[in-house]
XYZ file of C-alpha atoms in Angstrom:
696
model
C 52.872 -104.385 96.132
C 49.960 -105.874 94.319
C 47.592 -108.023 96.293
C 45.496 -110.693 94.527
C 42.008 -111.565 95.694
C 39.427 -114.341 95.095
C 38.154 -112.956 91.833
C 40.271 -113.857 88.804
C 42.284 -111.034 87.384
C 41.527 -108.731 90.310
C 44.350 -107.267 92.176
C 44.818 -104.360 94.695
C 47.621 -101.738 94.614
C 47.446 -99.711 97.788
C 43.852 -98.990 98.398
C 42.723 -99.065 94.843
C 41.593 -102.164 92.852
C 42.669 -103.037 89.352
C 41.483 -105.570 86.727
C 44.478 -106.966 85.006
C 43.741 -110.013 82.702
C 45.963 -111.481 80.065
C 44.898 -110.591 76.456
C 43.523 -113.670 74.652
C 45.429 -114.821 71.699
C 42.362 -114.221 69.476
C 42.902 -110.491 69.886
C 45.421 -110.225 67.029
C 46.095 -106.401 67.336
C 47.724 -106.914 70.886
C 51.030 -108.216 71.493
C 51.191 -111.977 72.678
C 51.526 -112.147 76.422
C 50.491 -108.589 77.115
C 47.962 -107.671 79.591
C 45.135 -105.198 79.932
C 45.305 -102.756 82.857
C 42.196 -101.008 84.138
C 41.736 -99.010 87.244
C 38.401 -99.666 88.908
C 38.654 -96.405 90.769
C 37.190 -97.943 93.993
C 38.620 -99.322 97.318
C 35.721 -101.373 98.347
C 36.458 -105.142 98.287
C 32.926 -106.374 97.454
C 32.210 -103.685 94.923
C 35.412 -104.505 93.189
C 34.564 -108.162 93.037
C 31.223 -107.494 91.322
C 32.875 -105.244 88.737
C 35.705 -107.772 88.175
C 33.237 -110.567 87.562
C 31.396 -108.556 84.874
C 34.615 -107.622 83.291
C 35.587 -111.298 83.085
C 32.285 -112.286 81.602
C 32.521 -109.471 78.930
C 36.048 -110.586 78.051
C 34.959 -114.097 77.617
C 32.016 -113.009 75.382
C 34.386 -110.906 73.258
C 36.674 -113.993 72.819
C 33.960 -116.501 71.957
C 31.492 -114.391 69.739
C 33.803 -113.401 67.050
C 32.826 -115.586 64.134
C 29.973 -113.635 62.554
C 29.826 -113.026 58.882
C 30.165 -109.646 57.197
C 26.784 -108.026 56.642
C 25.742 -106.747 53.189
C 25.886 -103.228 54.634
C 29.436 -103.712 56.045
C 30.513 -104.998 52.548
C 28.941 -101.913 50.960
C 30.669 -99.438 53.188
C 34.002 -101.161 52.756
C 33.566 -101.071 48.901
C 32.539 -97.468 48.955
C 35.467 -96.492 51.266
C 37.907 -98.046 48.943
C 36.294 -96.591 45.834
C 36.095 -93.121 47.162
C 39.691 -93.025 48.373
C 40.976 -94.208 45.071
C 38.795 -91.570 43.357
C 40.347 -88.832 45.573
C 43.716 -90.119 44.741
C 43.035 -90.259 40.908
C 41.606 -86.706 41.020
C 44.825 -85.360 42.604
C 46.760 -87.024 39.866
C 44.480 -85.786 37.221
C 44.713 -82.132 38.445
C 48.492 -82.377 38.418
C 48.253 -83.922 34.840
C 46.281 -80.873 33.765
C 48.760 -78.601 35.370
C 51.543 -80.245 33.405
C 49.557 -79.952 30.182
C 48.297 -83.607 29.883
C 44.595 -82.978 31.056
C 43.405 -84.111 27.679
C 45.935 -86.721 26.990
C 44.377 -90.038 25.896
C 47.354 -91.960 27.387
C 46.501 -90.802 31.021
C 42.880 -92.290 30.481
C 44.302 -95.472 29.228
C 46.779 -95.923 32.143
C 43.671 -95.657 34.451
C 41.769 -98.185 32.496
C 44.656 -100.701 32.349
C 45.230 -100.500 36.088
C 41.416 -100.672 36.589
C 41.098 -104.005 34.558
C 44.079 -105.463 36.591
C 42.205 -104.790 39.823
C 39.076 -106.219 38.331
C 40.910 -109.423 37.644
C 42.138 -109.672 41.180
C 38.564 -109.022 42.411
C 37.042 -111.696 40.215
C 39.652 -114.496 40.340
C 41.231 -113.831 43.628
C 44.928 -113.987 44.667
C 45.509 -117.825 44.695
C 45.531 -118.234 40.931
C 48.038 -117.078 38.398
C 46.569 -115.727 35.265
C 48.770 -115.749 32.272
C 46.383 -113.730 30.152
C 47.535 -115.903 27.185
C 45.876 -118.613 24.947
C 43.031 -120.225 26.771
C 43.422 -118.195 30.052
C 40.147 -117.558 31.789
C 41.272 -114.100 32.657
C 42.036 -113.280 28.943
C 38.563 -114.631 27.896
C 36.963 -112.276 30.655
C 38.861 -109.282 29.411
C 37.867 -109.800 25.774
C 34.145 -110.518 26.628
C 34.110 -107.130 28.319
C 35.332 -105.266 25.301
C 39.155 -104.868 26.379
C 41.288 -104.338 23.305
C 43.888 -107.125 22.694
C 46.556 -104.472 22.342
C 46.275 -103.312 25.897
C 46.449 -106.822 27.432
C 50.235 -106.770 27.871
C 50.001 -103.552 29.960
C 47.106 -105.018 31.988
C 49.188 -108.139 32.573
C 52.163 -106.132 33.892
C 49.767 -104.247 36.276
C 48.062 -107.507 37.275
C 51.307 -109.126 38.260
C 52.687 -106.101 40.232
C 49.508 -105.952 42.423
C 49.420 -109.777 42.783
C 52.903 -109.693 44.140
C 51.737 -107.000 46.716
C 48.601 -108.998 47.557
C 50.534 -112.040 48.287
C 53.107 -110.267 50.510
C 53.241 -111.196 54.153
C 52.085 -107.860 55.314
C 49.101 -107.386 53.053
C 46.745 -109.716 55.000
C 47.713 -107.887 58.232
C 46.662 -104.719 56.604
C 43.296 -106.488 55.641
C 42.900 -107.492 59.261
C 43.374 -103.774 60.457
C 41.034 -102.536 57.930
C 38.053 -104.866 58.747
C 38.656 -104.178 62.332
C 38.021 -100.499 61.771
C 34.890 -101.307 59.900
C 33.531 -103.309 62.844
C 33.926 -106.533 60.842
C 34.655 -109.844 62.629
C 38.067 -111.341 61.736
C 37.475 -114.603 60.053
C 39.210 -116.148 56.894
C 35.950 -115.721 54.979
C 35.540 -112.174 55.946
C 39.120 -111.377 55.093
C 38.616 -112.810 51.591
C 35.378 -110.821 51.120
C 37.111 -107.683 52.329
C 40.079 -108.273 49.894
C 37.637 -108.745 47.001
C 35.740 -105.482 47.907
C 38.982 -103.534 48.168
C 39.998 -104.671 44.617
C 36.379 -104.037 43.351
C 36.469 -100.473 44.770
C 39.738 -99.617 43.226
C 38.692 -101.072 39.901
C 35.379 -99.073 40.071
C 37.324 -95.825 40.605
C 39.934 -96.478 37.868
C 37.289 -97.506 35.364
C 35.005 -94.526 36.074
C 36.508 -92.135 33.558
C 33.606 -90.122 32.245
C 34.157 -87.066 34.613
C 37.765 -87.431 35.513
C 38.772 -87.560 31.739
C 35.961 -85.424 30.237
C 38.634 -83.454 28.162
C 39.858 -86.602 26.427
C 38.809 -87.318 22.921
C 37.528 -90.857 23.604
C 37.327 -91.793 19.946
C 41.139 -91.861 19.851
C 41.297 -94.898 22.190
C 40.389 -98.437 21.434
C 39.121 -98.818 24.911
C 36.334 -96.411 24.157
C 36.271 -96.032 20.360
C 34.217 -97.639 17.720
C 31.064 -97.773 19.703
C 32.593 -99.814 22.494
C 31.904 -98.425 26.007
C 33.974 -99.472 29.195
C 31.927 -102.084 31.011
C 32.048 -101.373 34.793
C 31.442 -104.620 36.598
C 32.611 -103.414 39.863
C 29.345 -101.843 40.858
C 27.448 -103.467 43.604
C 23.771 -103.319 44.457
C 22.850 -100.251 46.406
C 22.465 -101.206 50.120
C 19.849 -99.843 52.306
C 20.818 -96.411 53.736
C 22.517 -96.443 56.960
C 20.555 -95.248 60.017
C 20.643 -91.441 60.589
C 23.083 -91.636 63.434
C 25.663 -93.522 61.528
C 28.344 -92.114 59.302
C 29.676 -94.468 56.473
C 32.959 -92.696 56.326
C 35.914 -94.726 57.473
C 37.538 -94.117 60.808
C 40.202 -91.541 61.099
C 42.940 -94.009 61.680
C 42.832 -95.511 58.237
C 45.888 -94.544 56.225
C 45.120 -91.560 54.030
C 45.687 -93.377 50.725
C 44.859 -97.167 51.302
C 46.964 -98.607 48.682
C 48.262 -102.211 48.928
C 51.605 -101.043 50.109
C 50.116 -98.663 52.615
C 48.122 -101.451 54.194
C 51.318 -103.264 55.222
C 52.170 -100.699 57.790
C 50.530 -101.299 61.117
C 50.237 -99.462 64.445
C 52.684 -100.189 67.146
C 51.212 -102.382 69.779
C 51.746 -101.065 73.401
C 53.221 -103.302 76.067
C 50.261 -102.765 78.233
C 46.831 -102.239 76.512
C 43.968 -100.303 78.204
C 40.626 -101.818 77.590
C 37.844 -99.424 76.521
C 34.524 -101.128 77.296
C 32.375 -98.467 75.834
C 30.606 -99.338 72.495
C 32.752 -98.320 69.403
C 31.009 -96.244 66.893
C 31.368 -97.065 63.318
C 31.708 -93.476 62.366
C 35.036 -92.177 61.704
C 34.569 -88.576 63.054
C 32.840 -90.007 66.170
C 35.981 -91.949 66.986
C 37.323 -88.874 68.698
C 36.803 -88.828 72.386
C 34.183 -86.509 74.091
C 35.464 -83.668 76.277
C 34.115 -85.394 79.351
C 36.122 -88.459 78.658
C 39.500 -86.931 77.695
C 39.473 -83.708 79.848
C 39.745 -81.732 76.709
C 38.388 -81.839 73.131
C 40.238 -83.713 70.559
C 40.282 -83.510 66.746
C 40.497 -86.489 64.459
C 43.683 -86.901 62.351
C 41.480 -87.147 59.216
C 40.291 -83.670 60.001
C 43.703 -82.125 60.210
C 43.456 -80.562 56.712
C 40.170 -78.804 57.617
C 41.909 -77.369 60.650
C 44.854 -76.381 58.487
C 42.504 -74.545 56.177
C 41.155 -72.618 59.307
C 44.646 -71.742 60.211
C 45.361 -70.509 56.680
C 42.196 -68.251 56.919
C 43.306 -66.902 60.397
C 46.782 -65.957 59.040
C 45.169 -64.018 56.218
C 47.603 -61.727 54.427
C 50.306 -62.593 56.745
C 50.934 -65.710 54.731
C 51.507 -65.793 50.993
C 49.861 -68.435 48.923
C 53.203 -70.248 48.772
C 53.450 -70.232 52.579
C 49.963 -71.583 52.848
C 50.722 -74.292 50.319
C 53.853 -75.394 52.227
C 51.798 -75.475 55.461
C 49.170 -77.789 53.987
C 51.733 -80.036 52.420
C 53.425 -80.525 55.969
C 50.111 -81.167 57.604
C 49.287 -83.890 54.955
C 52.696 -85.408 55.557
C 52.240 -85.316 59.426
C 48.730 -86.891 58.897
C 50.102 -89.774 56.936
C 52.836 -90.538 59.466
C 50.424 -90.437 62.387
C 47.946 -92.603 60.469
C 50.800 -95.073 59.665
C 51.253 -95.501 63.512
C 47.676 -95.850 64.452
C 47.077 -92.285 65.860
C 43.416 -91.512 65.593
C 43.160 -88.116 67.135
C 45.184 -85.144 68.622
C 44.979 -86.424 72.153
C 47.176 -89.348 71.210
C 50.031 -87.320 69.607
C 53.315 -87.542 71.710
C 56.752 -86.110 71.318
C 57.729 -89.495 69.998
C 55.529 -88.852 66.937
C 57.216 -85.604 66.126
C 60.482 -87.511 66.335
C 59.216 -89.910 63.719
C 58.291 -87.164 61.422
C 61.931 -85.884 61.794
C 63.222 -89.290 60.761
C 60.681 -89.414 57.789
C 62.239 -86.185 56.520
C 65.627 -87.884 56.149
C 64.210 -90.944 54.085
C 62.066 -89.294 51.349
C 63.003 -87.858 47.962
C 64.450 -84.507 48.105
C 62.248 -83.273 45.304
C 59.001 -85.095 46.388
C 57.070 -81.869 46.315
C 57.670 -81.344 42.610
C 56.260 -84.669 41.635
C 52.327 -84.963 41.283
C 52.748 -88.645 41.779
C 54.946 -88.590 44.925
C 52.746 -85.829 46.475
C 49.885 -88.314 46.806
C 52.019 -91.104 48.177
C 51.713 -92.270 51.802
C 54.464 -91.939 54.259
C 55.594 -95.649 53.925
C 55.512 -95.428 50.055
C 57.615 -92.117 50.143
C 60.299 -93.798 52.244
C 60.184 -96.926 49.976
C 60.643 -94.602 47.067
C 63.648 -92.968 48.801
C 65.207 -96.334 49.653
C 64.732 -97.273 45.895
C 66.554 -94.073 44.863
C 69.431 -94.718 47.239
C 69.975 -98.267 45.767
C 69.893 -96.826 42.288
C 72.417 -94.080 43.150
C 74.717 -96.659 44.869
C 74.656 -98.760 41.704
C 75.531 -95.843 39.595
C 78.022 -94.326 41.881
C 76.176 -90.932 42.306
C 74.754 -89.060 45.209
C 71.128 -90.039 45.980
C 68.660 -87.179 46.031
C 67.032 -88.350 49.318
C 66.603 -86.372 52.495
C 65.303 -82.825 52.827
C 67.668 -79.950 53.126
C 68.229 -78.421 56.616
C 66.516 -75.241 55.718
C 63.531 -77.093 54.439
C 63.203 -79.044 57.574
C 63.410 -75.928 59.647
C 60.571 -74.457 57.504
C 58.468 -77.458 57.996
C 58.896 -77.485 61.793
C 57.952 -73.820 61.734
C 54.782 -74.663 59.909
C 54.134 -77.636 62.352
C 54.588 -75.347 65.311
C 52.033 -72.986 63.864
C 49.657 -75.749 63.361
C 50.058 -77.297 66.723
C 49.625 -74.004 68.442
C 46.439 -73.430 66.331
C 44.968 -76.821 67.636
C 46.024 -76.090 71.158
C 44.735 -72.462 71.043
C 41.294 -73.839 70.018
C 41.008 -75.983 73.026
C 42.037 -79.311 71.504
C 44.014 -81.701 73.580
C 47.751 -81.517 72.613
C 50.694 -82.754 74.638
C 53.566 -80.435 75.424
C 56.297 -80.792 72.621
C 59.575 -79.528 71.845
C 61.667 -79.208 68.586
C 64.943 -79.221 70.581
C 67.220 -81.882 69.227
C 65.196 -82.287 66.053
C 65.248 -78.848 64.309
C 68.550 -78.404 62.350
C 70.438 -75.522 63.827
C 70.126 -72.106 62.105
C 73.338 -71.487 59.958
C 75.792 -69.009 61.487
C 76.340 -65.649 59.854
C 79.620 -66.616 58.407
C 78.125 -69.785 56.865
C 75.207 -67.879 55.407
C 77.561 -65.461 53.556
C 79.218 -68.454 51.846
C 75.946 -70.066 50.742
C 75.224 -68.012 47.842
C 77.615 -67.178 44.808
C 77.684 -63.410 44.115
C 78.513 -62.947 40.468
C 80.619 -59.948 39.525
C 79.674 -57.820 36.534
C 82.145 -59.611 34.297
C 80.604 -62.898 35.118
C 77.202 -61.671 33.848
C 78.439 -60.079 30.687
C 78.171 -63.243 28.432
C 74.396 -63.440 29.109
C 74.037 -60.230 27.110
C 75.674 -61.649 24.070
C 73.193 -64.354 23.641
C 70.829 -64.582 20.630
C 68.074 -63.011 22.707
C 70.020 -59.699 22.399
C 72.169 -60.103 19.229
C 69.421 -61.854 16.987
C 67.498 -65.213 17.084
C 65.805 -67.444 14.630
C 62.242 -66.889 15.859
C 60.111 -66.023 18.862
C 59.352 -69.566 19.710
C 61.084 -70.733 22.847
C 63.618 -73.196 21.488
C 64.444 -71.128 18.383
C 64.858 -68.021 20.528
C 68.217 -69.530 21.755
C 69.546 -70.099 18.340
C 71.516 -67.390 16.346
C 69.468 -65.519 13.829
C 68.502 -62.035 12.764
C 65.443 -61.187 14.829
C 65.264 -59.396 18.220
C 61.959 -59.513 20.127
C 61.205 -57.158 23.097
C 59.510 -58.908 25.951
C 60.292 -60.089 29.504
C 63.173 -62.141 28.274
C 64.746 -59.052 26.904
C 64.081 -56.410 29.528
C 63.950 -58.378 32.869
C 67.604 -59.662 32.794
C 68.844 -56.169 32.489
C 66.528 -54.849 35.271
C 67.549 -57.783 37.560
C 71.267 -57.015 36.920
C 71.179 -53.316 37.677
C 68.491 -53.202 40.533
C 68.690 -56.647 42.166
C 64.960 -57.099 42.912
C 63.138 -60.504 43.625
C 62.054 -61.875 40.294
C 58.429 -61.995 41.105
C 58.482 -58.207 42.072
C 59.356 -57.201 38.649
C 57.705 -60.015 36.690
C 54.366 -58.826 38.212
C 54.774 -55.220 37.313
C 51.798 -53.262 35.755
C 52.115 -50.741 33.047
C 51.155 -48.070 35.496
C 53.971 -48.920 37.842
C 56.266 -46.968 35.385
C 56.254 -43.145 36.058
C 58.447 -40.173 35.663
C 59.747 -37.516 37.927
C 61.754 -34.357 37.401
C 65.131 -36.458 37.211
C 64.016 -39.396 35.166
C 61.867 -42.399 34.952
C 60.824 -44.308 38.088
C 59.629 -47.862 38.850
C 56.826 -48.010 41.485
C 56.962 -51.283 43.488
C 53.599 -51.754 45.163
C 50.973 -54.583 45.709
C 48.726 -55.086 42.783
C 46.137 -57.647 41.596
C 48.912 -59.789 40.042
C 51.198 -60.244 43.099
C 51.690 -58.995 46.670
C 54.995 -57.889 48.041
C 57.126 -59.932 50.493
C 57.446 -57.374 53.405
C 56.482 -53.875 54.144
C 59.805 -52.452 53.252
C 59.468 -54.161 49.748
C 57.107 -51.319 48.811
C 59.637 -48.609 47.407
C 60.437 -46.364 44.515
C 63.369 -47.342 42.255
C 65.087 -45.328 39.580
C 64.905 -46.811 36.146
C 68.408 -47.566 34.741
C 69.613 -45.376 31.898
C 70.433 -48.344 29.820
C 66.836 -49.545 29.806
C 65.813 -46.108 28.454
C 68.450 -46.420 25.758
C 67.328 -49.937 24.757
C 63.707 -48.791 24.060
C 62.064 -49.696 27.295
C 59.803 -46.684 27.533
C 58.587 -47.353 23.941
C 57.845 -50.895 24.910
C 55.770 -49.722 27.954
C 53.805 -47.294 25.812
C 53.124 -49.979 23.024
C 51.967 -52.571 25.674
C 49.706 -49.946 27.388
C 48.202 -48.949 24.020
C 47.369 -52.553 23.324
C 45.230 -52.510 26.429
C 47.290 -54.739 28.684
C 47.429 -54.345 32.368
C 50.478 -56.362 33.072
C 53.842 -54.949 31.772
C 55.077 -58.313 30.579
C 51.979 -60.206 29.354
C 54.068 -62.886 27.873
C 54.348 -64.246 31.409
C 50.731 -64.752 32.030
C 48.186 -67.373 30.906
C 44.453 -66.852 30.026
C 43.834 -70.414 31.445
C 45.527 -70.526 34.693
C 46.649 -68.242 37.545
C 50.146 -69.059 37.100
C 53.212 -67.354 38.950
C 54.895 -64.962 36.403
C 58.169 -65.270 38.278
C 58.183 -69.015 37.739
C 57.260 -68.522 34.091
C 60.215 -66.173 33.545
C 62.623 -68.548 35.449
C 61.638 -71.405 33.054
C 62.496 -69.368 29.973
C 65.531 -67.405 31.175
C 67.437 -70.177 32.920
C 68.046 -72.268 29.660
C 69.398 -68.890 28.106
C 71.749 -68.414 31.073
C 72.862 -72.009 30.772
C 73.618 -71.732 27.049
C 75.633 -68.486 27.689
C 77.549 -69.249 30.636
C 78.120 -73.116 30.083
C 80.324 -74.656 32.849
C 80.462 -71.253 34.609
C 76.723 -71.342 35.333
C 76.261 -70.819 39.218
C 73.592 -72.216 41.492
C 70.293 -70.348 42.270
C 70.948 -68.594 38.906
C 68.422 -65.768 39.119
C 68.489 -64.997 42.812
C 72.415 -64.835 42.493
C 71.960 -61.654 40.471
C 70.340 -59.915 43.440
C 73.283 -60.881 45.636
C 75.806 -59.832 42.853
C 74.309 -56.335 42.642
C 74.484 -55.803 46.383
C 78.059 -57.135 46.591
C 79.265 -54.925 43.752
C 77.837 -51.728 45.300
C 79.300 -52.582 48.764
C 82.808 -53.111 47.095
C 82.396 -49.725 45.629
C 81.847 -48.149 49.023
C 77.962 -47.720 48.931
C 76.554 -47.979 52.509
C 74.748 -51.187 53.393
C 71.741 -49.273 54.565
C 71.244 -47.712 50.992
C 71.905 -51.175 49.378
C 69.127 -52.583 51.636
C 66.674 -49.810 50.767
C 67.224 -50.392 47.001
C 66.848 -54.214 47.594
C 63.749 -53.816 49.711
C 65.190 -55.156 52.897
C 65.390 -53.528 56.443
C 68.818 -52.956 57.976
C 68.406 -53.795 61.829
C 70.841 -53.015 64.565
C 70.615 -49.255 64.320
C 67.840 -47.304 66.025
C 68.616 -44.418 63.622
C 68.066 -46.571 60.486
C 65.004 -48.414 61.776
C 62.939 -45.897 63.592
C 64.345 -42.260 63.031
C 64.871 -42.106 59.154
C 62.933 -43.011 56.087
C 64.249 -45.135 53.324
C 66.907 -43.594 50.911
C 65.323 -41.234 48.411
C 65.571 -41.463 44.586
C 68.545 -39.025 44.293
C 70.482 -41.036 46.859
C 69.765 -44.181 44.965
C 70.564 -42.863 41.580
C 73.938 -41.753 43.036
C 74.463 -45.243 44.419
C 73.489 -47.105 41.457
C 76.064 -45.302 39.298
C 78.785 -47.425 41.043
C 77.486 -50.404 39.160
C 79.445 -50.554 35.825
C 77.558 -50.477 32.558
C 77.813 -54.017 31.138
C 75.209 -53.828 28.468
C 76.850 -51.257 26.281
C 77.580 -53.854 23.727
C 73.769 -54.383 23.153
C 72.781 -52.628 19.982
C 69.292 -50.954 20.138
C 66.880 -52.431 17.604
C 63.434 -51.257 16.399
C 60.620 -52.242 18.714
C 59.291 -55.736 17.898
C 56.775 -57.467 20.152
C 55.991 -61.051 20.116
C 53.455 -61.702 17.457
C 50.809 -63.230 19.792
C 51.268 -60.378 22.164
C 50.853 -57.782 19.503
C 47.748 -59.625 18.223
C 46.284 -60.076 21.768
C 46.281 -63.846 21.280
C 46.389 -66.443 24.114
C 49.959 -67.553 24.845
C 50.917 -70.673 22.861
C 52.388 -72.285 26.008
C 49.234 -71.947 27.998
C 47.518 -75.218 29.158
C 44.198 -75.928 30.549
C 44.019 -75.726 34.402
C 42.453 -74.195 37.394
C 41.816 -70.360 36.961
């Protein structure tokens, strides 16, 4: 039982003294009525009284001396923080715009400028006035005086009203309070107003700084920058004195990764019992982590998780493909945002509870969030809000909302999270014991897995080979290739579907073939599947020799290989590769072939269209009596369960494979062989017409 003593807030439990005061109401980040609880680690009564009185004095000072004005340096740091975070977000959006072929689009630049001037209005006029931007409105005069074209005022008005609504929302000011608290700024009404202005100024400065971000845009095409007018950037502030050498102007690690107005509304959960840390707080974000002597182990800031993920990817080396590394980094960013949303600053504060929060987060975000460059840069609260918006829209239209990740995707994410947390723990960082039991979706049973993928029969596939690609099309361009005509072109779209049907490979395996991967033995032509500069193979057993189907020889595949090699190409299907980006040839083939399948099959189109061909080949051979071990050797898999198959024998040889593949019926006999005709830009060694600027 606790025993009170003469000094206020001092109690004894057993032989140990504790200091346990009520938290003053002025400390807004603590729940009203909660208490601090601090063990004094001593049992001596007089010593405890001395410590208790000092703590009471310090608490009174903290309560009374909290009305200082923001310094110029604090304002500068807050402005720079908001500007830099906005620039990072805009750079991510710009990179994805370039990937989607909009890197030089003038509309992308104008969208940034319109949003920037909306923020500039909020910074200059505040949030207590309503600017109509019409007639004699001071805001309209301000825009026109700064060279903003009148035609863009309507768009700026829409941006301004949207951001004004957010800025007036109940949670926005709470977000401002938390932000200035992290920057060591005293919480006063004046300081909150100054901070709000600097936040809007920082975002405006980032959006209006277009020179480097939109360097590919022809600025003479926009009224914003054409006709000798230049964008005036009034959001700059006078350069402050450099901070002392031991300070770091970067924001603390607990700041939400993307500090937009909606992200500011999500605050940390307040504990029932707060523990007072009387050590001076550093303004440096990366110094916010505890020292090893304080925590017992080292900790890593949440803001540094991406750097640690890069180290993990480097450690995994060739064990991880580029796709696996990308998925792992996406998961870490998502986990980072969820932790920041709940006030977690470093690894030592992560609990099992937070892994549960991540699991619930998976249920509430758009299913295809990873395919959208705009959604990929959203914070955790914004993603969930988007998911809720999609649910409401689906309910209104009577459709099924595309919200919530699939069970297999969640299992993959938890696998990557396990790798990451083990990486942190292995490097000596403090991580609580965790479990995924009760969170990870169960692995599908073997019977369920068998039913997941449709296995097309040969007769299901036949209509594909009656499409204009094989009979005759209007032209070589993508859209006209699917329309009936007289021309037949020989490229990946012509040969790869036949290879996928008869041999059942993974699409990237064959899309990334080189001309030297086609050889000949005493019995016929051979495809050599091996790692090359274009792509790696998925597993060790993926490295194999496959017989070339006779139908490919009949349709002129060997002449095609010789023509491509004579032109000096390294890749067997150069139409799948860009000279401007390191694109995935398998994805490029998917984009061109799936519309052809859809047009040929219509309502009979199956899901996971190209991968289903791999399942269909295996199923057809099995129904014809071919052993599953031989089918797996053809497909590049390893049949387990038999010591003889895995340890004592080599993969099936070419003669056995040729004999097995004879059981797949010839379904391309109706294709008439045409004279070899390459795509014009391939034959002339010109860049592909579909290529777009991006990272090489």
